[in-house]
């Protein structure tokens, strides 16, 4: 799906008044570097649907925007949040770099912890990862310092969560099961955090797993 092009008439409504974060790609039709990032932008736009807007601004067709934001080269990427620019980078960035620009401003579910945050908290000894996958999967590979508490057993073993040396953080492979379980336990009066994106997000950040012999 093509990335929407914003002009000087629509900039206010589509960017300044947006309730979601907006990533703007300032581009030129004459720039090979601008064209090279098109597939990255389209993939990111699809991934961010409902969470953030990904749009383009032509430097030739919207000179007033370019001048007011002091855009000096293409491609330049800028993130707007609540009508204000909050980040900007120049050059032909790839999808992970573009996503990293948006991530601090994305709407997050209650109790969610991102992988880099989790790694820092783990290093500080403030959290204990709780693996809710099957025990056999846990035994193959798991987050450092994690304990195994399979999803189907956890409600009968809640006392174990209170006995941990740090705050429990639930995780699964992709994050959805841990999120659902976190919401269920929170509704029952026991708020528990979960790892956003699960093991997949952890590995995508280049963070290590423990693999028992």
mmCIF file of C-alpha atoms in Angstrom:
data_model
loop_
_atom_site.group_PDB
_atom_site.id
_atom_site.type_symbol
_atom_site.label_atom_id
_atom_site.label_comp_id
_atom_site.label_asym_id
_atom_site.label_seq_id
_atom_site.Cartn_x
_atom_site.Cartn_y
_atom_site.Cartn_z
ATOM 1 C CA UNK A 1 0.000 0.000 0.000
ATOM 2 C CA UNK A 2 1.542 3.356 -1.046
ATOM 3 C CA UNK A 3 2.563 5.772 1.688
ATOM 4 C CA UNK A 4 0.222 8.820 1.862
ATOM 5 C CA UNK A 5 1.725 12.084 0.639
ATOM 6 C CA UNK A 6 1.048 15.101 2.863
ATOM 7 C CA UNK A 7 1.074 18.621 1.420
ATOM 8 C CA UNK A 8 0.895 22.104 2.907
ATOM 9 C CA UNK A 9 -2.922 22.003 2.987
ATOM 10 C CA UNK A 10 -3.171 18.698 4.846
ATOM 11 C CA UNK A 11 -0.130 19.046 7.124
ATOM 12 C CA UNK A 12 -2.102 20.554 9.995
ATOM 13 C CA UNK A 13 -4.885 17.949 10.071
ATOM 14 C CA UNK A 14 -2.744 14.907 9.265
ATOM 15 C CA UNK A 15 0.325 15.728 11.355
ATOM 16 C CA UNK A 16 -0.175 18.537 13.860
ATOM 17 C CA UNK A 17 -3.622 17.348 14.992
ATOM 18 C CA UNK A 18 -2.914 13.607 14.876
ATOM 19 C CA UNK A 19 -3.592 11.684 18.083
ATOM 20 C CA UNK A 20 -1.012 9.085 17.040
ATOM 21 C CA UNK A 21 2.717 9.597 16.464
ATOM 22 C CA UNK A 22 3.561 10.501 12.862
ATOM 23 C CA UNK A 23 6.745 9.565 11.004
ATOM 24 C CA UNK A 24 7.354 11.926 8.079
ATOM 25 C CA UNK A 25 9.711 11.007 5.260
ATOM 26 C CA UNK A 26 10.887 14.127 3.432
ATOM 27 C CA UNK A 27 11.683 12.971 -0.073
ATOM 28 C CA UNK A 28 12.422 14.065 -3.610
ATOM 29 C CA UNK A 29 11.323 12.300 -6.782
ATOM 30 C CA UNK A 30 14.762 13.093 -8.178
ATOM 31 C CA UNK A 31 16.609 11.427 -5.304
ATOM 32 C CA UNK A 32 17.749 7.826 -5.685
ATOM 33 C CA UNK A 33 18.260 7.627 -1.919
ATOM 34 C CA UNK A 34 14.641 8.670 -1.360
ATOM 35 C CA UNK A 35 13.420 5.973 -3.725
ATOM 36 C CA UNK A 36 15.595 3.339 -2.047
ATOM 37 C CA UNK A 37 13.693 3.664 1.243
ATOM 38 C CA UNK A 38 10.213 3.320 -0.295
ATOM 39 C CA UNK A 39 9.923 -0.444 0.426
ATOM 40 C CA UNK A 40 11.106 0.136 4.003
ATOM 41 C CA UNK A 41 8.488 2.846 4.522
ATOM 42 C CA UNK A 42 5.671 0.777 3.042
ATOM 43 C CA UNK A 43 6.534 -2.220 5.235
ATOM 44 C CA UNK A 44 6.723 -0.017 8.319
ATOM 45 C CA UNK A 45 3.447 1.704 7.459
ATOM 46 C CA UNK A 46 1.727 -1.674 7.284
ATOM 47 C CA UNK A 47 3.276 -2.814 10.579
ATOM 48 C CA UNK A 48 2.342 0.416 12.375
ATOM 49 C CA UNK A 49 -1.277 0.492 11.204
ATOM 50 C CA UNK A 50 -3.447 1.673 14.091
ATOM 51 C CA UNK A 51 -0.392 2.583 16.189
ATOM 52 C CA UNK A 52 1.275 5.358 14.182
ATOM 53 C CA UNK A 53 1.029 7.146 10.844
ATOM 54 C CA UNK A 54 3.786 6.942 8.237
ATOM 55 C CA UNK A 55 3.600 9.678 5.592
ATOM 56 C CA UNK A 56 5.718 11.448 2.994
ATOM 57 C CA UNK A 57 6.301 15.116 2.200
ATOM 58 C CA UNK A 58 7.725 16.165 -1.166
ATOM 59 C CA UNK A 59 10.417 18.811 -0.739
ATOM 60 C CA UNK A 60 9.596 20.202 -4.205
ATOM 61 C CA UNK A 61 5.844 20.461 -3.665
ATOM 62 C CA UNK A 62 5.828 21.635 -0.031
ATOM 63 C CA UNK A 63 8.630 24.209 0.263
ATOM 64 C CA UNK A 64 7.020 26.056 3.187
ATOM 65 C CA UNK A 65 7.060 22.935 5.368
ATOM 66 C CA UNK A 66 10.634 22.205 4.342
ATOM 67 C CA UNK A 67 11.737 25.733 5.189
ATOM 68 C CA UNK A 68 9.922 25.927 8.527
ATOM 69 C CA UNK A 69 11.357 22.593 9.687
ATOM 70 C CA UNK A 70 14.824 23.390 8.275
ATOM 71 C CA UNK A 71 15.092 20.260 6.174
ATOM 72 C CA UNK A 72 18.533 20.311 4.545
ATOM 73 C CA UNK A 73 18.780 16.950 2.759
ATOM 74 C CA UNK A 74 16.731 14.000 1.548
ATOM 75 C CA UNK A 75 15.722 11.636 2.781
ATOM 76 C CA UNK A 76 15.154 13.161 6.203
ATOM 77 C CA UNK A 77 12.857 11.484 8.705
ATOM 78 C CA UNK A 78 11.025 13.338 11.452
ATOM 79 C CA UNK A 79 8.681 12.075 14.172
ATOM 80 C CA UNK A 80 5.850 14.295 15.393
ATOM 81 C CA UNK A 81 3.976 13.625 18.619
ATOM 82 C CA UNK A 82 1.058 15.790 19.792
ATOM 83 C CA UNK A 83 1.884 18.419 17.198
ATOM 84 C CA UNK A 84 5.571 18.717 18.061
ATOM 85 C CA UNK A 85 8.722 17.321 16.402
ATOM 86 C CA UNK A 86 10.337 14.897 18.849
ATOM 87 C CA UNK A 87 13.016 13.191 16.747
ATOM 88 C CA UNK A 88 14.754 13.645 13.399
ATOM 89 C CA UNK A 89 17.406 11.760 11.453
ATOM 90 C CA UNK A 90 18.956 12.150 8.016
ATOM 91 C CA UNK A 91 19.969 9.542 5.470
ATOM 92 C CA UNK A 92 18.538 6.352 3.925
ATOM 93 C CA UNK A 93 17.516 4.547 7.108
ATOM 94 C CA UNK A 94 16.324 0.958 7.132
ATOM 95 C CA UNK A 95 13.091 -0.316 8.637
ATOM 96 C CA UNK A 96 14.497 -1.244 12.097
ATOM 97 C CA UNK A 97 16.030 2.224 12.439
ATOM 98 C CA UNK A 98 12.776 3.907 11.422
ATOM 99 C CA UNK A 99 10.813 1.745 13.828
ATOM 100 C CA UNK A 100 13.246 2.643 16.614
ATOM 101 C CA UNK A 101 12.454 6.319 16.025
ATOM 102 C CA UNK A 102 8.747 5.660 16.563
ATOM 103 C CA UNK A 103 8.849 3.129 19.387
ATOM 104 C CA UNK A 104 9.298 5.529 22.338
ATOM 105 C CA UNK A 105 6.067 7.277 21.312
ATOM 106 C CA UNK A 106 3.843 4.311 20.425
ATOM 107 C CA UNK A 107 0.731 3.659 22.513
ATOM 108 C CA UNK A 108 1.451 0.815 24.889
ATOM 109 C CA UNK A 109 -0.755 -1.593 26.754
ATOM 110 C CA UNK A 110 -0.860 -1.306 30.525
ATOM 111 C CA UNK A 111 1.962 -3.306 32.066
ATOM 112 C CA UNK A 112 3.978 -3.711 28.872
ATOM 113 C CA UNK A 113 7.777 -3.595 29.032
ATOM 114 C CA UNK A 114 9.950 -3.277 25.925
ATOM 115 C CA UNK A 115 12.914 -5.606 25.467
ATOM 116 C CA UNK A 116 15.629 -2.936 26.029
ATOM 117 C CA UNK A 117 13.864 -1.819 29.222
ATOM 118 C CA UNK A 118 13.591 -5.432 30.339
ATOM 119 C CA UNK A 119 17.309 -5.998 29.767
ATOM 120 C CA UNK A 120 18.181 -2.967 31.884
ATOM 121 C CA UNK A 121 15.813 -3.932 34.702
ATOM 122 C CA UNK A 122 17.143 -7.488 34.604
ATOM 123 C CA UNK A 123 20.711 -6.241 34.897
ATOM 124 C CA UNK A 124 19.686 -4.166 37.915
ATOM 125 C CA UNK A 125 18.037 -7.181 39.538
ATOM 126 C CA UNK A 126 14.637 -5.512 39.653
ATOM 127 C CA UNK A 127 12.677 -8.096 37.639
ATOM 128 C CA UNK A 128 12.432 -11.852 37.149
ATOM 129 C CA UNK A 129 11.314 -13.138 33.718
ATOM 130 C CA UNK A 130 8.483 -15.664 33.976
ATOM 131 C CA UNK A 131 8.326 -17.985 30.967
ATOM 132 C CA UNK A 132 4.715 -19.084 30.392
ATOM 133 C CA UNK A 133 5.538 -21.372 27.456
ATOM 134 C CA UNK A 134 5.573 -25.146 27.760
ATOM 135 C CA UNK A 135 8.344 -26.496 30.010
ATOM 136 C CA UNK A 136 9.978 -28.345 27.108
ATOM 137 C CA UNK A 137 10.288 -25.095 25.143
ATOM 138 C CA UNK A 138 11.681 -23.309 28.210
ATOM 139 C CA UNK A 139 14.298 -26.033 28.606
ATOM 140 C CA UNK A 140 15.590 -25.433 25.077
ATOM 141 C CA UNK A 141 16.108 -21.674 25.469
ATOM 142 C CA UNK A 142 14.864 -18.909 27.730
ATOM 143 C CA UNK A 143 15.623 -15.398 28.936
ATOM 144 C CA UNK A 144 18.524 -15.072 31.390
ATOM 145 C CA UNK A 145 17.447 -15.783 34.951
ATOM 146 C CA UNK A 146 13.943 -16.823 33.900
ATOM 147 C CA UNK A 147 11.748 -19.281 35.751
ATOM 148 C CA UNK A 148 9.293 -21.642 34.071
ATOM 149 C CA UNK A 149 5.636 -21.206 35.006
ATOM 150 C CA UNK A 150 3.510 -22.616 32.164
ATOM 151 C CA UNK A 151 0.374 -20.686 31.283
ATOM 152 C CA UNK A 152 -2.028 -23.487 32.179
ATOM 153 C CA UNK A 153 -0.491 -23.795 35.675
ATOM 154 C CA UNK A 154 0.070 -20.189 36.638
ATOM 155 C CA UNK A 155 -3.310 -19.435 38.247
ATOM 156 C CA UNK A 156 -2.785 -22.308 40.687
ATOM 157 C CA UNK A 157 0.766 -21.161 41.467
ATOM 158 C CA UNK A 158 0.298 -17.431 41.981
ATOM 159 C CA UNK A 159 1.970 -17.595 45.395
ATOM 160 C CA UNK A 160 5.243 -18.361 43.623
ATOM 161 C CA UNK A 161 5.120 -14.988 41.877
ATOM 162 C CA UNK A 162 5.045 -13.233 45.261
ATOM 163 C CA UNK A 163 8.124 -15.149 46.407
ATOM 164 C CA UNK A 164 10.402 -14.020 43.570
ATOM 165 C CA UNK A 165 13.386 -11.770 44.279
ATOM 166 C CA UNK A 166 12.160 -9.170 41.769
ATOM 167 C CA UNK A 167 8.969 -8.059 40.055
ATOM 168 C CA UNK A 168 7.633 -10.842 37.781
ATOM 169 C CA UNK A 169 7.437 -10.128 34.047
ATOM 170 C CA UNK A 170 5.491 -12.644 31.965
ATOM 171 C CA UNK A 171 6.721 -13.575 28.506
ATOM 172 C CA UNK A 172 5.926 -15.998 25.690
ATOM 173 C CA UNK A 173 7.134 -16.405 22.113
ATOM 174 C CA UNK A 174 5.454 -13.406 20.473
ATOM 175 C CA UNK A 175 3.951 -11.502 23.389
ATOM 176 C CA UNK A 176 0.230 -12.007 22.773
ATOM 177 C CA UNK A 177 -0.330 -14.867 25.224
ATOM 178 C CA UNK A 178 1.620 -13.075 27.949
ATOM 179 C CA UNK A 179 -0.320 -9.871 27.296
ATOM 180 C CA UNK A 180 -3.669 -11.681 27.547
ATOM 181 C CA UNK A 181 -2.620 -13.417 30.764
ATOM 182 C CA UNK A 182 -1.343 -10.130 32.215
ATOM 183 C CA UNK A 183 -4.689 -8.477 31.471
ATOM 184 C CA UNK A 184 -6.572 -11.397 33.041
ATOM 185 C CA UNK A 185 -4.503 -11.351 36.234
ATOM 186 C CA UNK A 186 -4.720 -7.560 36.453
ATOM 187 C CA UNK A 187 -8.519 -7.766 36.203
ATOM 188 C CA UNK A 188 -8.436 -10.240 39.103
ATOM 189 C CA UNK A 189 -6.547 -7.746 41.252
ATOM 190 C CA UNK A 190 -2.990 -8.950 40.651
ATOM 191 C CA UNK A 191 -1.257 -6.650 38.178
ATOM 192 C CA UNK A 192 1.675 -8.367 36.461
ATOM 193 C CA UNK A 193 3.854 -6.880 33.718
ATOM 194 C CA UNK A 194 4.598 -8.610 30.420
ATOM 195 C CA UNK A 195 7.351 -8.440 27.795
ATOM 196 C CA UNK A 196 6.082 -6.672 24.682
ATOM 197 C CA UNK A 197 6.802 -8.841 21.637
ATOM 198 C CA UNK A 198 8.067 -11.763 23.715
ATOM 199 C CA UNK A 199 11.141 -13.804 22.837
ATOM 200 C CA UNK A 200 10.982 -12.617 19.226
ATOM 201 C CA UNK A 201 11.344 -8.972 20.285
ATOM 202 C CA UNK A 202 14.108 -9.898 22.730
ATOM 203 C CA UNK A 203 16.124 -11.647 20.017
ATOM 204 C CA UNK A 204 15.483 -8.886 17.466
ATOM 205 C CA UNK A 205 17.299 -6.503 19.837
ATOM 206 C CA UNK A 206 20.324 -8.814 19.785
ATOM 207 C CA UNK A 207 19.816 -9.794 23.426
ATOM 208 C CA UNK A 208 21.029 -13.225 24.603
ATOM 209 C CA UNK A 209 19.095 -16.327 25.559
ATOM 210 C CA UNK A 210 20.229 -19.006 27.965
ATOM 211 C CA UNK A 211 20.485 -22.391 26.256
ATOM 212 C CA UNK A 212 21.015 -25.219 28.769
ATOM 213 C CA UNK A 213 23.250 -28.068 27.650
#
